[in-house]
Short mmCIF file of C-alpha atoms in Angstrom, two decimals:
data_model
loop_
_atom_site.label_atom_id
_atom_site.label_comp_id
_atom_site.label_asym_id
_atom_site.label_seq_id
_atom_site.Cartn_x
_atom_site.Cartn_y
_atom_site.Cartn_z
CA MET A 1 3.97 -3.90 -7.34
CA THR A 2 4.27 -1.37 -4.58
CA ASP A 3 3.31 1.34 -6.98
CA LEU A 4 0.34 -0.62 -8.22
CA SER A 5 -0.94 -1.46 -4.78
CA LEU A 6 -0.62 2.11 -3.64
CA ARG A 7 -2.59 3.35 -6.55
CA GLN A 8 -5.19 0.66 -6.06
CA ALA A 9 -5.67 0.72 -2.33
CA GLY A 10 -5.77 4.40 -1.67
CA ALA A 11 -7.72 7.14 -3.30
CA GLU A 12 -6.22 8.96 -6.26
CA ALA A 13 -2.89 10.39 -5.23
CA PRO A 14 -2.67 14.16 -5.42
CA ARG A 15 -1.00 15.19 -8.66
CA THR A 16 2.39 16.70 -8.41
CA GLY A 17 4.33 18.36 -11.18
CA PRO A 18 3.15 21.24 -13.31
CA SER A 19 -0.15 22.60 -12.12
CA LEU A 20 -3.03 21.59 -14.33
CA ALA A 21 -5.09 24.49 -13.10
CA ARG A 22 -2.97 27.04 -14.86
CA MET A 23 -3.37 25.45 -18.30
CA PRO A 24 -6.03 26.64 -20.72
CA ARG A 25 -9.25 24.70 -20.39
CA LEU A 26 -9.29 23.27 -23.93
CA TRP A 27 -5.78 21.93 -23.56
CA ARG A 28 -6.60 20.54 -20.12
CA ASN A 29 -9.54 18.58 -21.51
CA LEU A 30 -7.75 17.24 -24.57
CA ARG A 31 -4.39 16.70 -22.94
CA GLY A 32 -4.81 13.04 -22.02
CA SER A 33 -6.39 11.94 -25.25
CA LEU A 34 -3.83 13.81 -27.37
CA LEU A 35 -0.62 13.01 -25.54
CA ALA A 36 -0.97 9.22 -25.44
CA PRO A 37 -1.34 8.80 -29.23
CA ALA A 38 1.33 11.46 -29.74
CA SER A 39 3.74 9.46 -27.58
CA ILE A 40 3.16 6.32 -29.66
CA ALA A 41 3.32 8.24 -32.95
CA MET A 42 6.61 9.76 -31.89
CA ALA A 43 8.04 6.34 -31.07
CA LEU A 44 6.96 5.05 -34.49
CA VAL A 45 8.63 7.96 -36.28
CA VAL A 46 11.89 7.51 -34.39
CA TRP A 47 11.75 3.79 -35.06
CA GLN A 48 11.09 4.34 -38.76
CA ILE A 49 14.02 6.72 -39.13
CA ALA A 50 16.37 4.63 -37.03
CA SER A 51 15.54 1.46 -39.00
CA SER A 52 16.33 3.10 -42.32
CA THR A 53 19.49 4.90 -41.15
CA VAL A 54 21.24 3.45 -38.07
CA PHE A 55 20.08 -0.15 -38.09
CA ASP A 56 19.97 -2.86 -40.68
CA PRO A 57 16.30 -2.93 -41.76
CA PHE A 58 16.44 -6.71 -41.86
CA LEU A 59 17.37 -6.93 -38.19
CA VAL A 60 15.11 -4.05 -37.14
CA PRO A 61 12.33 -3.86 -39.71
CA PRO A 62 10.71 -0.39 -39.83
CA PRO A 63 7.04 0.06 -38.83
CA THR A 64 5.98 0.19 -42.48
CA ALA A 65 7.52 -3.23 -43.13
CA VAL A 66 5.93 -4.62 -39.96
CA ALA A 67 2.56 -3.27 -41.02
CA LYS A 68 3.02 -4.81 -44.46
CA ALA A 69 3.77 -8.18 -42.85
CA ALA A 70 0.88 -7.84 -40.42
CA TRP A 71 -1.82 -7.04 -42.95
CA PRO A 72 -2.09 -10.48 -44.65
CA MET A 73 -1.87 -12.14 -41.23
CA ILE A 74 -4.79 -10.05 -40.04
CA VAL A 75 -6.86 -10.59 -43.17
CA SER A 76 -6.31 -14.33 -43.24
CA GLY A 77 -7.26 -14.59 -39.56
CA GLU A 78 -3.90 -16.10 -38.67
CA ILE A 79 -3.26 -13.54 -35.94
CA LEU A 80 -6.76 -13.80 -34.56
CA HIS A 81 -6.38 -17.56 -34.41
CA ASP A 82 -3.17 -17.34 -32.40
CA VAL A 83 -4.53 -14.57 -30.22
CA THR A 84 -7.61 -16.62 -29.40
CA ILE A 85 -5.52 -19.62 -28.47
CA SER A 86 -3.13 -17.66 -26.27
CA MET A 87 -5.92 -15.65 -24.63
CA THR A 88 -7.86 -18.80 -23.82
CA ARG A 89 -4.81 -20.29 -22.16
CA VAL A 90 -4.17 -17.15 -20.15
CA LEU A 91 -7.78 -16.82 -19.06
CA VAL A 92 -8.28 -20.44 -18.07
CA GLY A 93 -5.06 -20.53 -16.06
CA PHE A 94 -5.65 -17.09 -14.60
CA ILE A 95 -9.23 -17.70 -13.50
CA ALA A 96 -8.46 -21.13 -12.04
CA GLY A 97 -5.34 -19.82 -10.30
CA SER A 98 -7.10 -16.76 -8.88
CA ALA A 99 -10.13 -18.72 -7.69
CA LEU A 100 -8.11 -21.32 -5.83
CA ALA A 101 -5.69 -18.70 -4.47
CA ILE A 102 -8.54 -16.62 -3.03
CA VAL A 103 -10.11 -19.63 -1.30
CA VAL A 104 -6.78 -20.89 0.07
CA GLY A 105 -5.65 -17.34 0.89
CA VAL A 106 -8.63 -16.41 3.07
CA LEU A 107 -8.32 -19.71 4.93
CA ILE A 108 -4.59 -19.29 5.53
CA GLY A 109 -5.09 -15.65 6.47
CA ARG A 110 -7.79 -16.54 8.95
CA ILE A 111 -6.65 -19.81 10.50
CA GLN A 112 -3.30 -19.56 12.24
CA ILE A 113 -2.47 -23.27 12.19
CA LEU A 114 -3.00 -23.43 8.41
CA HIS A 115 -0.72 -20.44 8.02
CA ASP A 116 2.02 -22.00 10.14
CA LEU A 117 1.75 -25.25 8.18
CA PHE A 118 1.70 -23.84 4.68
CA ASP A 119 3.66 -20.61 4.85
CA PRO A 120 7.13 -22.24 4.63
CA ILE A 121 6.09 -24.26 1.58
CA ILE A 122 4.59 -21.22 -0.11
CA GLU A 123 7.67 -19.15 0.65
CA LEU A 124 9.80 -21.71 -1.18
CA LEU A 125 7.49 -22.48 -4.09
CA ARG A 126 6.71 -18.89 -5.02
CA TYR A 127 10.25 -18.38 -6.23
CA LEU A 128 9.74 -20.98 -8.94
CA SER A 129 8.66 -18.92 -11.91
CA PRO A 130 6.35 -20.47 -14.51
CA THR A 131 9.34 -20.58 -16.87
CA ALA A 132 11.24 -22.74 -14.41
CA MET A 133 8.29 -25.12 -14.35
CA ILE A 134 8.07 -25.56 -18.15
CA PRO A 135 10.31 -28.65 -18.41
CA ILE A 136 8.46 -30.57 -15.74
CA ALA A 137 5.08 -29.37 -17.01
CA VAL A 138 5.87 -30.81 -20.45
CA ILE A 139 6.72 -34.15 -18.90
CA TRP A 140 3.63 -34.14 -16.71
CA PHE A 141 1.08 -32.76 -19.16
CA GLY A 142 2.67 -32.97 -22.64
CA ILE A 143 2.59 -30.04 -25.04
CA GLY A 144 -1.21 -29.88 -25.15
CA GLU A 145 -3.41 -27.25 -23.54
CA MET A 146 -3.08 -28.68 -20.05
CA SER A 147 0.59 -27.78 -19.67
CA LYS A 148 -0.13 -24.14 -20.56
CA TYR A 149 -3.11 -23.95 -18.21
CA PHE A 150 -0.88 -25.36 -15.51
CA LEU A 151 1.93 -22.86 -16.10
CA ILE A 152 -0.35 -19.82 -16.06
CA PHE A 153 -2.14 -21.25 -13.04
CA TRP A 154 1.22 -21.66 -11.32
CA GLY A 155 2.25 -18.07 -11.98
CA THR A 156 -1.11 -16.63 -10.94
CA PHE A 157 -1.70 -18.73 -7.85
CA PHE A 158 1.16 -17.54 -5.68
CA ILE A 159 0.81 -13.85 -6.50
CA VAL A 160 -2.91 -13.79 -5.73
CA LEU A 161 -2.40 -16.02 -2.70
CA VAL A 162 0.17 -13.79 -1.03
CA ASN A 163 -1.93 -10.67 -1.67
CA THR A 164 -5.09 -12.33 -0.35
CA VAL A 165 -3.38 -13.37 2.88
CA VAL A 166 -2.07 -9.82 3.38
CA GLY A 167 -5.53 -8.41 2.63
CA VAL A 168 -7.13 -10.64 5.25
CA TRP A 169 -4.52 -9.68 7.81
CA ARG A 170 -4.87 -5.99 7.10
CA THR A 171 -8.57 -6.01 7.90
CA PRO A 172 -8.68 -3.36 10.64
CA ALA A 173 -9.08 -4.90 14.10
CA ALA A 174 -11.49 -2.09 14.99
CA ARG A 175 -13.81 -3.12 12.15
CA GLN A 176 -13.96 -6.71 13.34
CA ARG A 177 -14.32 -5.78 17.00
CA ALA A 178 -17.06 -3.27 16.28
CA ALA A 179 -18.96 -5.92 14.33
CA GLU A 180 -18.44 -8.35 17.20
CA CYS A 181 -19.95 -5.87 19.66
CA LEU A 182 -22.87 -5.24 17.33
CA GLY A 183 -23.60 -8.96 17.53
CA ALA A 184 -22.14 -10.39 14.34
CA SER A 185 -21.34 -14.10 14.34
CA ARG A 186 -17.91 -15.38 13.36
CA LEU A 187 -19.23 -16.38 9.96
CA GLU A 188 -20.78 -12.94 9.45
CA ILE A 189 -17.52 -11.24 10.40
CA PHE A 190 -15.72 -13.43 7.90
CA LEU A 191 -18.14 -12.96 5.02
CA LEU A 192 -19.34 -9.40 5.60
CA ILE A 193 -16.21 -7.78 7.07
CA VAL A 194 -13.02 -9.67 6.27
CA ILE A 195 -13.62 -10.58 2.64
CA PRO A 196 -14.83 -7.11 1.56
CA SER A 197 -11.93 -5.52 3.47
CA ALA A 198 -9.46 -7.79 1.66
CA THR A 199 -10.95 -7.08 -1.76
CA PRO A 200 -8.61 -4.21 -2.78
CA PHE A 201 -5.61 -6.40 -2.02
CA ILE A 202 -7.05 -9.37 -3.90
CA VAL A 203 -7.82 -7.21 -6.93
CA THR A 204 -4.32 -5.73 -6.90
CA GLY A 205 -2.85 -9.22 -6.74
CA MET A 206 -5.02 -10.28 -9.68
CA ARG A 207 -3.87 -7.34 -11.76
CA VAL A 208 -0.23 -8.10 -11.11
CA ALA A 209 -0.88 -11.78 -11.84
CA MET A 210 -2.65 -10.88 -15.08
CA ALA A 211 0.40 -8.95 -16.26
CA SER A 212 2.67 -11.80 -15.26
CA SER A 213 0.43 -14.29 -17.09
CA PHE A 214 1.03 -12.41 -20.32
CA MET A 215 4.74 -12.66 -19.70
CA SER A 216 4.62 -16.36 -18.83
CA ILE A 217 2.49 -17.52 -21.74
CA ILE A 218 5.20 -16.62 -24.26
CA PRO A 219 8.06 -18.79 -22.96
CA ALA A 220 5.53 -21.55 -22.37
CA GLU A 221 4.41 -21.42 -25.98
CA ILE A 222 7.93 -21.02 -27.34
CA LEU A 223 9.16 -24.12 -25.56
CA ALA A 224 6.09 -26.28 -25.43
CA ALA A 225 3.42 -25.56 -27.99
CA ASP A 226 2.43 -25.81 -31.62
CA SER A 227 0.09 -22.82 -31.59
CA GLY A 228 -0.38 -19.40 -30.00
CA ILE A 229 1.53 -16.11 -30.17
CA GLY A 230 4.62 -17.59 -28.54
CA TYR A 231 4.68 -20.30 -31.14
CA LEU A 232 4.35 -17.68 -33.89
CA LEU A 233 7.34 -15.93 -32.37
CA GLN A 234 9.37 -19.13 -32.26
CA LYS A 235 8.42 -20.15 -35.82
CA SER A 236 9.26 -16.70 -37.23
CA SER A 237 12.61 -16.81 -35.50
CA MET A 238 13.45 -20.19 -37.06
CA LEU A 239 12.56 -18.79 -40.48
CA LEU A 240 14.45 -15.52 -39.79
CA GLN A 241 11.24 -13.52 -40.43
CA THR A 242 12.08 -10.52 -38.28
CA ASP A 243 9.05 -8.57 -39.50
CA LYS A 244 6.74 -11.31 -38.26
CA ILE A 245 8.60 -11.40 -34.94
CA PHE A 246 7.78 -7.72 -34.51
CA VAL A 247 4.14 -8.38 -35.43
CA ALA A 248 4.03 -10.99 -32.66
CA LEU A 249 5.72 -8.70 -30.13
CA ILE A 250 3.35 -5.83 -30.82
CA THR A 251 0.40 -8.20 -30.59
CA ILE A 252 1.50 -9.39 -27.13
CA SER A 253 1.96 -5.92 -25.70
CA THR A 254 -1.32 -4.67 -27.15
CA LEU A 255 -3.13 -7.71 -25.81
CA GLY A 256 -1.69 -7.26 -22.32
CA PHE A 257 -2.52 -3.57 -22.32
CA LEU A 258 -6.11 -4.09 -23.51
CA THR A 259 -6.77 -6.90 -21.06
CA ASP A 260 -5.56 -4.76 -18.16
CA ARG A 261 -7.82 -1.93 -19.31
CA VAL A 262 -10.83 -4.24 -19.51
CA PHE A 263 -9.97 -5.60 -16.07
CA ARG A 264 -9.75 -2.11 -14.61
CA ILE A 265 -13.04 -1.05 -16.14
CA ALA A 266 -14.72 -4.20 -14.85
CA VAL A 267 -13.35 -3.58 -11.36
CA LYS A 268 -14.49 0.03 -11.46
CA ARG A 269 -17.97 -1.01 -12.54
CA MET A 270 -18.45 -3.81 -10.06
CA LEU A 271 -16.14 -3.23 -7.11
CA SER A 272 -15.47 0.51 -6.90
CA ARG A 273 -17.04 0.76 -3.44
CA PHE A 274 -14.74 -1.89 -2.07
CA MET A 275 -11.67 -0.34 -3.63
CA LEU A 276 -12.23 2.67 -1.37
CA ALA A 277 -11.91 0.40 1.62
CA ASP A 278 -8.95 2.21 3.10
CA ALA A 279 -10.06 5.74 2.44
CA GLY A 280 -10.52 7.55 5.68
CA ALA A 281 -8.39 5.15 7.65
CA HIS A 282 -5.32 6.60 9.27
CA MET B 1 -23.61 -2.15 37.59
CA LEU B 2 -20.19 -2.71 36.08
CA GLU B 3 -17.85 -4.20 38.66
CA VAL B 4 -14.10 -4.26 38.21
CA ARG B 5 -12.56 -6.42 40.93
CA ASP B 6 -8.83 -6.43 41.57
CA VAL B 7 -7.95 -6.72 37.90
CA ARG B 8 -4.36 -7.62 37.04
CA LYS B 9 -3.06 -7.91 33.52
CA THR B 10 0.35 -9.38 32.73
CA TYR B 11 1.90 -9.81 29.30
CA GLY B 12 4.43 -12.58 28.76
CA GLU B 13 5.56 -15.23 31.24
CA ALA B 14 4.60 -14.59 34.86
CA ALA B 15 8.16 -14.31 36.21
CA ASP B 16 9.67 -11.78 33.81
CA GLY B 17 6.45 -10.63 32.18
CA TYR B 18 5.26 -7.04 31.92
CA VAL B 19 2.65 -6.16 34.52
CA ALA B 20 0.38 -3.69 32.76
CA LEU B 21 -2.41 -3.38 35.32
CA ASP B 22 -1.86 -4.13 38.98
CA GLY B 23 -4.98 -4.54 41.05
CA ILE B 24 -7.67 -2.20 39.79
CA SER B 25 -11.07 -2.13 41.43
CA VAL B 26 -14.01 0.14 40.77
CA ASP B 27 -17.80 0.00 40.58
CA ILE B 28 -19.27 1.93 37.71
CA ARG B 29 -22.89 2.81 38.36
CA PRO B 30 -25.66 2.44 35.79
CA GLY B 31 -26.02 5.64 33.80
CA GLU B 32 -22.71 7.02 35.01
CA PHE B 33 -20.26 8.91 32.79
CA PHE B 34 -16.94 7.45 33.92
CA CYS B 35 -13.59 8.69 32.60
CA LEU B 36 -10.29 6.82 32.59
CA LEU B 37 -7.60 9.49 32.45
CA GLY B 38 -3.87 9.06 32.14
CA PRO B 39 -0.84 9.63 29.95
CA SER B 40 0.13 7.25 27.14
CA GLY B 41 1.21 3.86 28.39
CA CYS B 42 -0.88 3.87 31.54
CA GLY B 43 -2.95 0.90 30.45
CA LYS B 44 -6.24 2.75 30.16
CA SER B 45 -6.99 1.21 26.74
CA THR B 46 -6.03 -2.20 28.08
CA LEU B 47 -8.53 -1.80 30.91
CA LEU B 48 -11.20 -0.69 28.46
CA ASN B 49 -10.49 -3.70 26.22
CA ILE B 50 -10.83 -5.97 29.25
CA ILE B 51 -14.18 -4.42 30.14
CA ALA B 52 -15.24 -4.89 26.50
CA GLY B 53 -14.20 -8.55 26.63
CA PHE B 54 -11.56 -8.25 23.88
CA GLU B 55 -8.75 -9.05 26.31
CA LYS B 56 -8.64 -11.44 29.23
CA VAL B 57 -7.63 -10.62 32.79
CA SER B 58 -4.61 -12.36 34.30
CA SER B 59 -6.36 -12.35 37.66
CA GLY B 60 -9.35 -10.62 39.18
CA ALA B 61 -12.62 -10.21 37.28
CA VAL B 62 -14.93 -7.85 35.50
CA SER B 63 -18.62 -8.47 35.82
CA PHE B 64 -21.64 -6.73 34.43
CA ASP B 65 -24.89 -7.07 36.37
CA GLY B 66 -23.43 -10.04 38.19
CA GLU B 67 -22.29 -11.87 35.06
CA VAL B 68 -18.57 -12.36 34.52
CA VAL B 69 -17.29 -10.69 31.35
CA ASN B 70 -15.06 -12.99 29.30
CA ARG B 71 -15.94 -12.09 25.72
CA ALA B 72 -17.45 -9.26 23.71
CA GLY B 73 -21.08 -8.88 24.62
CA ARG B 74 -23.99 -7.20 22.93
CA ASP B 75 -24.72 -5.04 25.95
CA ARG B 76 -21.26 -3.37 25.83
CA MET B 77 -20.57 -1.45 22.64
CA MET B 78 -17.01 -0.36 21.85
CA PHE B 79 -16.53 2.96 20.13
CA PHE B 80 -13.26 3.57 18.28
CA GLN B 81 -11.13 6.62 17.66
CA ASP B 82 -10.58 5.70 14.04
CA ALA B 83 -14.08 5.76 12.58
CA GLY B 84 -12.64 5.11 9.12
CA SER B 85 -11.65 1.62 10.13
CA ALA B 86 -14.52 0.94 12.54
CA LEU B 87 -17.19 1.70 9.93
CA LEU B 88 -17.73 -0.30 6.75
CA PRO B 89 -16.37 2.03 4.06
CA TRP B 90 -18.14 0.21 1.23
CA LEU B 91 -21.57 0.83 2.73
CA THR B 92 -23.43 4.13 2.73
CA VAL B 93 -24.31 5.97 5.92
CA GLU B 94 -27.74 4.37 5.96
CA GLU B 95 -26.41 0.91 5.10
CA ASN B 96 -23.89 1.05 7.92
CA ILE B 97 -26.72 1.34 10.40
CA ARG B 98 -28.75 -1.34 8.64
CA PHE B 99 -25.72 -3.60 8.90
CA ALA B 100 -25.76 -3.18 12.68
CA LEU B 101 -29.49 -3.96 12.83
CA ARG B 102 -29.04 -6.97 10.56
CA VAL B 103 -26.31 -8.63 12.62
CA ARG B 104 -28.23 -7.75 15.79
CA ARG B 105 -31.25 -9.62 14.36
CA VAL B 106 -33.58 -6.64 14.77
CA PRO B 107 -36.84 -7.40 12.91
CA LYS B 108 -36.72 -5.84 9.46
CA GLU B 109 -39.96 -3.89 9.80
CA ARG B 110 -38.36 -1.74 12.52
CA TRP B 111 -35.25 -0.82 10.51
CA GLY B 112 -36.66 2.19 8.68
CA GLU B 113 -37.77 3.92 11.85
CA ILE B 114 -34.58 3.15 13.81
CA VAL B 115 -32.35 4.32 10.96
CA THR B 116 -34.24 7.60 10.58
CA ASN B 117 -34.36 8.31 14.31
CA HIS B 118 -30.69 7.71 14.88
CA LEU B 119 -29.50 9.61 11.80
CA ARG B 120 -31.65 12.56 12.88
CA MET B 121 -30.18 12.37 16.36
CA VAL B 122 -26.65 12.97 14.98
CA ASP B 123 -27.71 15.32 12.15
CA LEU B 124 -26.80 12.94 9.36
CA ASP B 125 -30.28 12.46 7.95
CA ALA B 126 -29.41 14.53 4.88
CA HIS B 127 -26.36 12.39 4.12
CA ARG B 128 -27.92 8.92 4.05
CA GLU B 129 -26.65 8.01 0.61
CA LYS B 130 -23.05 9.10 1.16
CA LEU B 131 -20.14 6.78 1.76
CA PRO B 132 -18.07 7.29 4.92
CA SER B 133 -15.16 8.50 2.77
CA GLN B 134 -17.35 11.40 1.65
CA LEU B 135 -17.90 12.58 5.23
CA SER B 136 -15.72 14.76 7.45
CA GLY B 137 -13.96 13.26 10.49
CA GLY B 138 -16.58 14.63 12.87
CA MET B 139 -19.46 13.35 10.71
CA ARG B 140 -17.87 9.91 10.63
CA GLN B 141 -17.68 9.87 14.41
CA ARG B 142 -21.34 10.90 14.57
CA LEU B 143 -22.19 8.04 12.25
CA GLN B 144 -20.31 5.70 14.56
CA ILE B 145 -22.33 7.06 17.50
CA ALA B 146 -25.58 6.56 15.62
CA ARG B 147 -24.59 3.01 14.70
CA ALA B 148 -23.55 2.20 18.26
CA LEU B 149 -26.78 3.55 19.75
CA ALA B 150 -28.99 1.93 17.11
CA VAL B 151 -28.46 -1.45 18.78
CA GLU B 152 -29.29 0.05 22.20
CA PRO B 153 -26.29 -1.10 24.21
CA ARG B 154 -26.39 -0.55 27.96
CA VAL B 155 -22.75 0.47 28.16
CA LEU B 156 -20.80 2.57 25.70
CA LEU B 157 -17.02 2.08 25.84
CA MET B 158 -15.18 4.92 24.15
CA ASP B 159 -11.45 4.77 23.44
CA GLU B 160 -10.18 8.34 22.93
CA PRO B 161 -13.03 8.83 20.47
CA PHE B 162 -12.41 12.47 19.64
CA ALA B 163 -8.62 12.65 19.91
CA ALA B 164 -8.15 12.82 16.15
CA LEU B 165 -10.63 15.68 15.64
CA ASP B 166 -9.82 19.38 15.56
CA ALA B 167 -10.61 21.38 18.70
CA MET B 168 -13.78 23.03 17.37
CA THR B 169 -15.28 19.78 16.13
CA ARG B 170 -14.31 18.08 19.37
CA ARG B 171 -16.25 20.62 21.44
CA ARG B 172 -19.32 20.16 19.29
CA MET B 173 -19.00 16.41 19.69
CA HIS B 174 -18.80 16.79 23.47
CA ALA B 175 -22.01 18.77 23.55
CA GLN B 176 -23.76 16.28 21.29
CA LEU B 177 -22.51 13.27 23.23
CA LEU B 178 -23.67 14.75 26.56
CA GLU B 179 -27.06 15.57 25.13
CA ILE B 180 -27.50 12.02 23.79
CA TRP B 181 -26.21 10.49 27.01
CA GLN B 182 -28.61 12.54 29.12
CA ARG B 183 -31.46 11.46 26.88
CA THR B 184 -30.67 7.74 26.65
CA GLY B 185 -29.22 7.11 30.11
CA GLN B 186 -26.48 4.75 28.97
CA THR B 187 -23.42 4.05 31.07
CA ILE B 188 -20.33 5.50 29.41
CA VAL B 189 -16.73 4.51 30.10
CA PHE B 190 -14.59 7.07 28.34
CA VAL B 191 -10.82 6.83 27.89
CA THR B 192 -8.85 10.03 27.36
CA HIS B 193 -5.46 11.62 27.98
CA ASP B 194 -6.97 15.11 27.84
CA ILE B 195 -7.59 16.55 31.32
CA ALA B 196 -9.94 19.26 30.04
CA GLU B 197 -12.00 16.72 28.14
CA ALA B 198 -12.38 14.56 31.24
CA ILE B 199 -13.49 17.52 33.37
CA ALA B 200 -15.96 18.67 30.74
CA LEU B 201 -17.66 15.28 30.45
CA ALA B 202 -17.32 13.00 33.43
CA ASP B 203 -19.27 12.28 36.60
CA ARG B 204 -16.14 10.63 37.96
CA ILE B 205 -12.55 10.63 36.73
CA ALA B 206 -10.18 7.78 37.52
CA ILE B 207 -6.59 8.97 37.26
CA MET B 208 -4.19 6.21 36.30
CA SER B 209 -0.49 5.89 37.00
CA VAL B 210 2.02 5.15 34.26
CA GLY B 211 2.95 1.47 33.74
CA PRO B 212 4.33 -0.92 34.58
CA ARG B 213 1.98 -1.80 37.45
CA SER B 214 -0.63 0.84 36.61
CA THR B 215 -3.26 1.49 39.20
CA PHE B 216 -5.79 4.18 39.99
CA LEU B 217 -4.01 7.06 41.71
CA ARG B 218 -7.29 8.61 42.70
CA VAL B 219 -10.92 8.72 41.63
CA ILE B 220 -12.31 12.24 41.57
CA ASP B 221 -15.99 13.12 41.77
CA VAL B 222 -16.95 15.97 39.48
CA ASP B 223 -20.14 17.13 41.10
CA VAL B 224 -20.89 20.10 38.89
CA PRO B 225 -23.94 20.52 36.65
CA ARG B 226 -23.51 20.52 32.87
CA PRO B 227 -22.84 22.33 30.59
CA ARG B 228 -19.72 23.17 32.55
CA GLU B 229 -18.04 26.51 32.48
CA MET B 230 -14.47 25.80 31.38
CA SER B 231 -13.00 28.93 32.95
CA GLY B 232 -14.39 29.08 36.51
CA ALA B 233 -12.75 28.37 39.83
CA PHE B 234 -13.96 24.76 39.93
CA TYR B 235 -12.31 24.08 36.59
CA ALA B 236 -8.95 25.60 37.55
CA GLU B 237 -9.01 23.78 40.87
CA THR B 238 -9.80 20.35 39.42
CA PHE B 239 -7.35 20.81 36.58
CA GLY B 240 -4.63 21.74 39.06
CA GLU B 241 -5.37 18.79 41.27
CA ILE B 242 -5.17 16.33 38.39
CA GLU B 243 -2.08 17.91 36.94
CA GLN B 244 -0.34 17.64 40.27
CA LEU B 245 -1.07 13.91 40.32
CA LEU B 246 0.04 13.33 36.73
CA THR B 247 3.18 15.43 36.45
CA PRO B 248 5.37 13.07 38.52
CA GLU B 249 3.92 10.17 36.53
CA ILE B 250 4.98 11.69 33.23
CA ARG B 251 8.44 12.50 34.65
CA ARG B 252 8.74 8.91 35.83
CA SER B 253 7.87 7.50 32.42
CA GLU B 254 10.29 9.89 30.71
CA ALA B 255 13.06 8.97 33.14
CA ARG B 256 12.50 5.31 32.35
CA LEU B 257 12.81 5.97 28.63
CA GLY B 258 15.93 8.14 29.07
#
């Protein structure tokens, strides 16, 4: 989280390690786009060899077997169906959790009495992971969609909340005082100074929460669902279909990765100016 | 006229609290360039924040044109050392000034002219579309000056505004600030710990003792026309006089720490 927030809040960190400048231009340009696929290809090769030599291919099915299992699931739309269901759950819970956390967070960050009242409760509740809340969620909401929305909401809410409060607090005093001297009203300071200044922190919190949502949806679906990727995982395990388990695992990681990329691109498109908020500060 | 009357500032409970300022009085004349000079921990920023209305006095009063100061007012504009945090980093140079005009409720039809005039005044006209992060430290401070002056405050309160700049840039900023001040006739209260800076700029220099119980040790008139020669007899003499006052203060504060 520290690493993430550093990368988010500040400008690009200077690169250390081997100097890029000394490398030939062609290599420098292609480096990024070649190395990432190469890294994955290398992992696949190692996996393939290890599965057919060291490990029992039933316990650790090689990539070729996983691909063979995945193909009919892709063609039939089975995967897409589960992906859609899981994604919907993540997005509904994530958006609801983030929205409420931002509203509550700016209020708590701004109004001391609210902070003093709610901070102890938040400090206790935020240690209850979504997984810990599954049993009670099933009793409260059943195994329908609502329990999953609730669990993702739960996981998202506290992460975004804590980051929002910090973001509001970190708004430089000089910025608020300067605005006050210029003649800004309290409402203007809140809307035009505090919220934009807190934006990098809020966005960082949302990114962390998004990653955690992808982790929480799986146990939620394993324990309390009859659809979704987690359920596919659980069902394959019961039937000892290790190849399908790997299909599900790869699907989850790919989904998480892609969603984070989309999120980053969206932030860059819409909020890049605000993400610079700390540049130039001491 | 800015009147500071017997200002005391105490932090914490009265009995065992820390007395930061202990009975400071001064009248700052309209259009005067007034410097508060002292080592770190002498309460000069505290006094400036009280004049700005950001902090309250424990006793005594500050008044501006007969009105008691108890909150930030539109006639007194604070100017910060860290321009990066005082400016709005998500707005361009031009938009930062428009922001000031917007919250000051200046009629929109006047914005274009005010923005252009003030950016020209600080040589930033060519950089309108840039973000503050794309400017150098000195340019950012010039933008802050332009923004402060765009709302035409009567008093400019400057808290070590150029302390973070390199020596060359600082000298240019001094020249520019004096030129603007002579043109606009604002009152300036300028906090610094740099003796040379105070001598180069001020009409009067108030030398403050180290806390606790900071007061004015002396207020020196600098009755020399500008631009001031920073090597002549007057400079050496004034510098010596101030240094003599401050050296025991710095020793005292070091002894307390040791």
